[in-house]
Coordinates of C-alpha atoms in Angstrom, one line a residue:
X19 CA 2.5 39.4 -1.9
X20 CA 1.2 42.2 -0.6
X21 CA 0.4 45.9 -2.9
X22 CA 1.8 49.3 -0.1
X23 CA 0.5 48.8 2.9
X24 CA 1.0 51.8 5.5
X25 CA -0.1 50.0 8.7
X26 CA -2.7 50.1 11.0
X27 CA -3.1 53.3 11.5
X28 CA -3.6 54.5 8.2
X29 CA -6.5 51.9 6.7
X30 CA -7.9 48.1 8.5
X31 CA -6.1 45.3 9.6
X32 CA -4.7 43.1 6.8
X33 CA -2.7 39.7 6.5
X34 CA 1.0 40.6 5.7
X35 CA 2.7 38.5 3.2
X36 CA 6.7 39.2 4.1
X37 CA 9.8 40.1 0.7
X38 CA 12.1 36.9 0.7
X39 CA 15.4 38.0 0.8
X40 CA 15.3 41.5 2.8
X41 CA 11.2 40.9 3.6
X42 CA 9.4 43.4 2.2
X43 CA 10.0 43.2 -1.2
X44 CA 6.8 40.8 -2.1
X45 CA 6.0 41.2 -5.2
X46 CA 7.8 43.2 -7.3
X47 CA 11.1 40.7 -7.4
X48 CA 8.2 38.5 -8.4
X49 CA 6.9 40.6 -11.3
X50 CA 10.0 40.6 -13.0
X51 CA 11.3 37.8 -12.4
X52 CA 7.9 35.7 -13.4
X53 CA 7.8 32.7 -15.0
X54 CA 5.1 31.0 -16.9
X55 CA 3.1 27.8 -15.9
X56 CA 0.1 26.2 -17.3
X57 CA -1.9 26.8 -21.2
X58 CA -5.7 27.9 -19.4
X59 CA -7.5 28.3 -16.3
X60 CA -8.6 24.4 -16.8
X61 CA -5.1 23.5 -16.4
X62 CA -4.7 25.9 -14.4
X63 CA -7.9 24.5 -12.0
X64 CA -6.9 20.9 -12.4
X65 CA -3.4 22.0 -10.5
X66 CA -5.4 22.5 -7.9
X67 CA -7.8 20.7 -5.9
X68 CA -10.6 23.2 -4.5
X69 CA -10.2 22.1 -0.8
X70 CA -13.2 23.1 1.5
X71 CA -12.4 23.3 5.5
X72 CA -16.0 25.9 6.0
X73 CA -18.8 25.1 8.7
X74 CA -19.5 23.3 12.0
X75 CA -18.7 20.4 10.5
X76 CA -15.5 20.8 9.5
X77 CA -13.2 22.0 12.8
X78 CA -10.3 20.2 12.9
X79 CA -7.5 20.1 15.4
X80 CA -4.3 22.1 14.5
X81 CA -1.9 19.7 13.6
X82 CA 2.7 20.6 14.4
X83 CA 4.3 22.9 12.1
X84 CA 6.9 21.3 10.5
X85 CA 10.3 21.2 11.3
X86 CA 12.6 23.6 8.6
X87 CA 16.5 24.3 8.4
X88 CA 15.7 27.7 7.3
X89 CA 15.0 30.0 3.7
X90 CA 15.4 33.4 1.4
X91 CA 11.7 32.4 0.9
X92 CA 9.2 35.6 1.8
X93 CA 7.0 35.3 5.1
X94 CA 8.6 31.4 5.5
X95 CA 8.5 31.6 9.8
X96 CA 9.4 28.1 9.9
X97 CA 11.8 28.1 7.4
X98 CA 10.8 25.2 5.0
X99 CA 10.8 26.6 2.1
X100 CA 6.9 27.5 1.6
X101 CA 5.4 31.5 1.9
X102 CA 3.1 31.4 5.3
X103 CA -0.1 33.6 5.1
X104 CA -1.0 35.7 8.9
X105 CA -4.5 36.6 9.1
X106 CA -5.4 39.6 11.4
X107 CA -8.7 39.1 11.4
X108 CA -9.6 36.3 12.9
X109 CA -13.3 35.5 13.3
X110 CA -14.3 35.7 17.4
X111 CA -17.9 36.3 18.6
X112 CA -16.9 40.0 19.7
X113 CA -16.7 40.8 23.6
X114 CA -14.0 43.0 23.2
X115 CA -10.1 41.5 23.1
X116 CA -8.4 41.1 20.4
X117 CA -8.7 37.6 19.5
X118 CA -5.1 37.5 18.1
X119 CA -3.0 36.7 15.0
X120 CA -3.3 33.4 13.1
X121 CA -0.6 31.9 11.0
X122 CA -1.7 29.4 8.2
X123 CA 1.8 27.3 7.5
X124 CA 2.5 26.5 3.7
X125 CA 3.7 23.7 2.1
X126 CA 6.7 23.6 -0.3
X127 CA 5.0 23.2 -3.5
X128 CA 1.7 22.1 -1.9
X129 CA 0.3 25.7 -1.3
X130 CA -1.2 26.7 2.5
X131 CA -2.2 23.6 4.8
X132 CA -5.0 25.2 7.0
X133 CA -5.1 22.4 9.7
X134 CA -0.8 23.6 9.7
X135 CA -1.8 26.8 11.5
X136 CA -1.0 28.8 15.1
X137 CA -2.8 31.1 16.6
X138 CA -0.9 34.0 18.3
X139 CA -2.7 35.6 21.3
X140 CA -1.6 38.3 23.0
X141 CA -1.4 36.7 26.6
X142 CA 1.0 33.6 25.8
X143 CA 3.2 35.8 23.5
X144 CA 3.7 39.8 23.6
X145 CA 5.4 40.7 26.6
X146 CA 4.2 42.8 28.9
X147 CA 4.4 45.9 29.8
X148 CA 4.6 47.9 34.1
X149 CA 3.0 43.7 34.0
X150 CA 0.3 45.1 31.7
X151 CA -0.5 42.2 28.8
X152 CA -1.7 44.1 25.7
X153 CA -5.4 44.0 25.2
X154 CA -4.5 44.8 21.4
X155 CA -1.6 42.3 19.6
X156 CA -2.2 43.8 15.5
X157 CA 1.0 42.0 12.8
X158 CA 2.8 44.8 11.0
X159 CA 5.2 44.1 9.1
X160 CA 7.7 40.5 8.0
X161 CA 11.0 40.2 7.9
X162 CA 13.7 38.2 8.6
X163 CA 14.9 40.6 10.9
X164 CA 17.9 38.9 13.1
X165 CA 19.0 37.1 9.8
X166 CA 18.6 33.5 10.5
X167 CA 16.9 32.0 7.6
X168 CA 13.2 32.3 9.2
X169 CA 11.1 35.0 9.0
X170 CA 9.9 37.4 11.8
X171 CA 6.7 39.2 12.4
X172 CA 7.1 43.0 14.0
X173 CA 3.8 43.1 16.0
X174 CA 2.1 46.1 17.6
X175 CA 0.7 46.8 21.1
X176 CA -1.0 48.7 23.3
X177 CA 1.2 49.4 25.9
X178 CA 0.1 51.7 29.1
X179 CA 1.3 55.7 28.9
X180 CA 0.6 58.1 30.6
X181 CA 0.9 61.3 28.2
X182 CA 3.9 62.8 29.5
X183 CA 6.8 63.4 26.7
X184 CA 8.2 60.5 24.6
X185 CA 5.7 57.2 24.4
X186 CA 7.0 53.7 25.1
X187 CA 7.9 52.0 21.7
X188 CA 4.3 50.1 20.6
X189 CA 6.4 48.0 18.5
X190 CA 7.5 44.1 19.3
X191 CA 9.1 41.2 17.5
X192 CA 8.2 37.7 17.3
X193 CA 10.9 35.5 16.1
X194 CA 10.4 32.6 13.2
X195 CA 12.0 28.8 14.0
X196 CA 13.1 25.2 12.7
X197 CA 8.9 25.0 14.0
X198 CA 7.6 28.3 13.1
X199 CA 6.9 31.4 15.7
X200 CA 8.5 30.6 19.3
X201 CA 8.5 32.6 22.2
X202 CA 7.6 35.7 23.5
X203 CA 7.9 38.6 21.5
X204 CA 10.3 41.6 22.3
X205 CA 10.4 45.2 22.3
X206 CA 12.1 47.3 19.5
X207 CA 14.7 49.1 20.6
X208 CA 15.0 52.9 19.3
X209 CA 17.9 54.8 20.3
X210 CA 16.9 58.3 21.6
X211 CA 18.8 59.9 18.2
X212 CA 16.2 58.3 16.1
X213 CA 13.7 59.4 17.6
X214 CA 12.2 62.6 17.2
X215 CA 9.2 64.1 18.7
X216 CA 6.1 63.1 20.9
X217 CA 4.7 60.7 18.4
X218 CA 3.6 57.4 18.5
X219 CA 7.0 55.4 16.5
X220 CA 5.0 53.0 14.5
X221 CA 4.1 52.2 11.1
X222 CA 7.3 49.8 10.7
X223 CA 8.3 48.9 7.2
X224 CA 10.5 46.3 6.1
X225 CA 14.0 47.0 3.5
X226 CA 16.9 46.3 3.0
X227 CA 17.4 50.5 3.1
X228 CA 21.4 50.2 3.2
X229 CA 22.0 47.5 0.7
X230 CA 24.0 46.0 2.8
X231 CA 22.0 42.3 2.5
X232 CA 20.1 42.3 5.5
X233 CA 16.8 43.9 6.3
X234 CA 16.0 46.9 8.3
X235 CA 13.1 48.7 9.9
X236 CA 11.1 52.5 8.9
X237 CA 9.7 53.5 12.0
X238 CA 7.5 56.7 12.0
X239 CA 9.4 59.3 14.2
X240 CA 7.2 62.3 13.6
X241 CA 6.5 64.9 10.6
X242 CA 10.2 65.6 8.7
X243 CA 11.5 62.1 10.3
X244 CA 11.7 58.6 10.0
X245 CA 13.9 56.5 12.6
X246 CA 15.9 54.6 10.2
X247 CA 16.7 50.7 12.2
X248 CA 20.1 48.9 10.2
X249 CA 19.4 45.2 11.0
X250 CA 20.0 42.8 12.0
X251 CA 18.3 43.1 15.2
X252 CA 19.5 41.7 18.4
X253 CA 17.5 38.8 20.2
X254 CA 17.1 41.6 23.0
X255 CA 14.6 43.8 20.0
X256 CA 17.8 46.2 18.9
X257 CA 19.8 47.0 16.0
X258 CA 23.4 45.9 15.4
X259 CA 24.1 49.1 13.7
X260 CA 24.2 52.6 13.8
X261 CA 19.7 53.8 14.2
X262 CA 19.5 57.3 12.0
X263 CA 16.8 59.4 12.2
X264 CA 16.3 60.7 8.2
X265 CA 14.7 63.3 6.8
X266 CA 11.4 62.8 5.6
X267 CA 8.7 64.7 2.8
X268 CA 6.3 63.0 4.7
X269 CA 4.5 61.7 8.4
X270 CA 3.7 58.3 7.5
X271 CA 6.1 55.6 5.9
X272 CA 4.5 52.5 3.8
X273 CA 5.4 49.4 2.8
X274 CA 6.0 47.0 0.9
X275 CA 9.7 48.8 0.7
X276 CA 11.1 48.2 -3.3
X277 CA 13.5 49.2 -4.7
X278 CA 11.9 51.7 -7.3
X279 CA 15.3 53.2 -8.7
X280 CA 17.0 49.9 -9.4
X281 CA 20.2 51.0 -6.8
X282 CA 20.4 48.5 -4.8
X283 CA 18.9 49.5 -2.1
X284 CA 15.1 49.6 -1.4
X285 CA 13.2 52.7 -1.4
X286 CA 10.5 53.4 0.9
X287 CA 6.9 56.0 -0.1
X288 CA 6.2 58.2 2.6
X289 CA 2.0 59.4 2.5
X290 CA 1.4 62.6 4.1
X291 CA -1.5 61.6 6.0
X292 CA -4.5 59.0 6.2
X293 CA -6.5 58.6 3.8
X294 CA -6.0 60.4 0.5
X295 CA -3.1 61.9 0.4
X296 CA 0.2 63.3 -1.4
X297 CA 3.4 60.9 -1.3
X298 CA 6.4 60.7 -2.2
X299 CA 10.0 58.1 -2.1
X300 CA 12.2 58.7 0.0
X301 CA 15.7 56.8 -1.5
X302 CA 17.5 54.4 0.0
X303 CA 21.5 54.5 0.2
X304 CA 24.5 53.7 2.0
X305 CA 23.0 55.4 4.9
X306 CA 19.3 54.5 4.7
X307 CA 16.4 56.0 2.9
X308 CA 17.9 59.4 3.3
X309 CA 17.5 60.9 -0.1
X310 CA 14.1 62.3 -1.9
X311 CA 12.2 60.7 -4.5
X312 CA 9.9 61.2 -6.9
X313 CA 6.5 62.9 -6.1
X314 CA 3.0 61.6 -6.5
X315 CA -0.5 62.9 -6.0
X316 CA -3.1 62.7 -3.7
X317 CA -4.6 59.2 -3.3
X318 CA -5.4 56.7 -1.3
X319 CA -2.7 54.2 -2.6
X320 CA 0.7 54.0 -4.4
X321 CA 2.0 50.6 -6.2
X322 CA 4.8 49.6 -8.0
X323 CA 5.9 47.8 -11.3
X324 CA 7.2 47.1 -14.9
X325 CA 4.2 49.6 -15.5
X326 CA 5.7 51.8 -12.9
X327 CA 3.7 53.8 -10.6
X328 CA -0.3 53.2 -9.8
X329 CA -1.8 55.8 -7.7
X330 CA -4.8 55.1 -6.8
X331 CA -7.0 58.3 -6.8
X332 CA -11.6 59.4 -6.5
X333 CA -10.5 59.5 -9.9
X334 CA -9.9 56.3 -10.5
X335 CA -6.5 54.8 -11.2
X336 CA -3.5 57.2 -12.0
X337 CA -0.6 55.5 -14.1
X338 CA 2.6 57.1 -14.4
X339 CA 1.7 57.9 -18.0
X340 CA -0.3 60.0 -17.3
X341 CA -3.1 57.3 -18.3
X342 CA -5.9 56.7 -15.4
X343 CA -8.4 53.7 -15.3
X344 CA -11.7 54.0 -14.9
X345 CA -11.1 51.2 -12.2
X346 CA -13.0 52.2 -8.0
X347 CA -11.3 51.2 -4.8
X348 CA -9.3 52.6 -2.3
X349 CA -6.0 49.5 -1.7
X350 CA -3.7 48.8 -4.1
X351 CA -2.1 45.4 -4.4
X352 CA 0.5 44.0 -6.5
X353 CA 1.7 40.6 -8.0
X354 CA 2.2 38.2 -11.4
X355 CA -1.0 36.1 -11.3
X356 CA -0.7 34.8 -14.8
X357 CA 3.3 34.6 -14.4
X358 CA 4.0 36.6 -18.1
X359 CA 6.4 38.6 -15.9
X360 CA 4.1 41.2 -16.0
X361 CA 2.8 42.6 -12.9
X362 CA -0.9 43.0 -12.5
X363 CA -3.0 45.8 -10.7
X364 CA -5.8 44.5 -7.8
X365 CA -7.8 47.0 -6.8
X366 CA -10.2 46.8 -3.6
X367 CA -11.4 48.3 -0.3
X368 CA -14.8 49.5 -1.2
X369 CA -16.3 45.8 -1.3
X370 CA -15.3 44.6 -5.1
X371 CA -12.5 43.4 -6.0
X372 CA -10.5 44.6 -9.9
X373 CA -7.8 43.2 -11.4
X374 CA -5.5 45.0 -14.5
X375 CA -3.6 42.4 -16.2
X376 CA 0.2 43.8 -16.4
X377 CA -1.0 47.4 -14.9
X378 CA -2.5 48.7 -17.9
X379 CA -5.7 46.4 -18.9
X380 CA -8.9 46.1 -16.9
X381 CA -10.5 42.8 -16.4
X382 CA -13.8 42.3 -17.4
X383 CA -15.6 41.4 -14.5
X384 CA -14.7 40.9 -10.8
X385 CA -13.2 38.1 -8.5
X386 CA -16.3 39.4 -6.2
X387 CA -16.5 40.2 -3.0
X388 CA -14.4 40.9 -0.2
X389 CA -11.0 42.3 1.8
X390 CA -7.6 41.2 -0.6
X391 CA -5.6 40.1 2.5
X392 CA -2.8 38.8 0.9
X393 CA -1.6 38.0 -3.5
X394 CA 1.6 35.2 -3.1
X395 CA 3.1 32.3 -5.0
X396 CA 1.8 29.8 -1.6
X397 CA 2.1 26.6 -4.5
X398 CA 5.3 27.2 -6.3
X399 CA 3.8 27.1 -10.1
X400 CA 5.0 30.5 -11.0
X401 CA 2.1 32.2 -10.4
X402 CA 0.6 34.1 -7.7
X403 CA -2.8 33.7 -5.9
X404 CA -5.4 36.3 -4.5
X405 CA -6.0 35.6 -0.5
X406 CA -9.4 37.4 0.0
X407 CA -10.9 37.5 3.5
X408 CA -14.8 37.7 3.6
X409 CA -17.4 37.5 6.5
X410 CA -17.6 38.9 9.7
X411 CA -14.9 38.7 13.2
X412 CA -18.3 38.8 15.3
X413 CA -20.3 36.1 13.2
X414 CA -17.8 33.1 12.5
X415 CA -20.4 31.2 10.6
X416 CA -20.2 33.9 7.9
X417 CA -15.8 34.7 8.2
X418 CA -14.5 32.6 4.4
X419 CA -11.2 32.9 3.6
X420 CA -10.2 31.8 -0.4
X421 CA -7.3 31.5 -2.2
X422 CA -8.1 31.7 -5.7
X423 CA -5.3 30.6 -7.7
X424 CA -3.4 32.8 -10.5
X425 CA -4.2 30.7 -14.1
X426 CA -2.4 31.5 -18.1
X427 CA -6.0 33.2 -18.6
X428 CA -7.6 36.6 -19.4
X429 CA -9.1 36.1 -16.5
X430 CA -6.1 36.0 -14.2
X431 CA -7.2 33.6 -12.1
X432 CA -9.2 29.9 -11.8
X433 CA -12.7 29.8 -11.9
X434 CA -12.9 28.2 -8.5
X435 CA -10.9 28.5 -5.5
X436 CA -8.4 26.5 -4.7
X437 CA -8.6 26.3 -0.8
X438 CA -11.6 27.5 1.3
X439 CA -11.7 27.4 5.3
X440 CA -12.8 29.9 8.1
X441 CA -11.3 31.6 10.4
X442 CA -13.3 30.5 13.7
X443 CA -10.9 27.6 13.3
X444 CA -7.9 29.2 15.2
X445 CA -10.6 29.9 17.9
X446 CA -11.2 25.9 18.6
X447 CA -7.0 25.4 18.8

């Protein structure tokens, strides 16, 4: 599960985990229905035996992706009922081109299995434009866009553009299947009537914005407008419903979407611009997210949960109640780490990771350094896990991904990682 994300154009590339049925309300639904787990950290750790796969002697051959039959589980590309992890920042030698996107597949009741992985390189998976293969290939959003029970991945590319008129759509869809992501991407179709201005149509956010139970996309159009693309989508990348240009109070739609007002449709946060900026909700409805909702003060991120709203500002985390928590950072993620049914906050972005239990109590200490790349219940124990990446892309020996398992304790996570591996594994496939 992830906190509010605003796509590649607004912050460093991040791994994404999609939402359950709509593909976007990644953590809010889980937080509202969270269930308890073990009694203490030791019990939690006993159920998550650490597995270490880092180091030169730990390179493994990728194993086949197990075949699934379809599910409604978040970020389940092969439909086997277990969430999978998407990784954008893969360790490589820094020769210039995008290394691609990595997927680590999960096993139901077990968790992530790094040996079951897939490297999505632009050369193999990206659709070319005018015969040119994209040099950039980054994950943006995940949801089941064609309603077949297999999560699909929306990626951004860099198609050639001469700077005249409206630029081409840089977004492509990689469709999930019983064997995981399969086939080349298809370009997202945005009808002319749903576009506005000459900005790049990017920043996609998944959600059920019209309440029909199917995943839709919202895409940046330009100042004052968003492109609403109702699902399900065809295999050629076109929305089956009537695409619309909907009004917006800002410029940058930011995911994940969430049903903040509880009316059965997802709402999307729209930021004025990247960095520290004011933001406001666009409330979903029968015709998409076109009703103005609550506004929020300037900050670098906004998250929602049982505590209401939280805005990451220069002074700390400002809660809906007006209380400011003395926590620094630039990014907010949320999840139910201890399985108590309340939404926990994860602050990061300044090199340190800090936890806020129930969205209101700052946890002493820090899980350490690194980038938060996902928050989700990968092992199915009713507690979300925190996935952190450390190291640099240019130095594979320093790269590591740690899965910090959620625990029913004051610290919210187990004392030791349940799993450690390196993204350098992908370059050995």
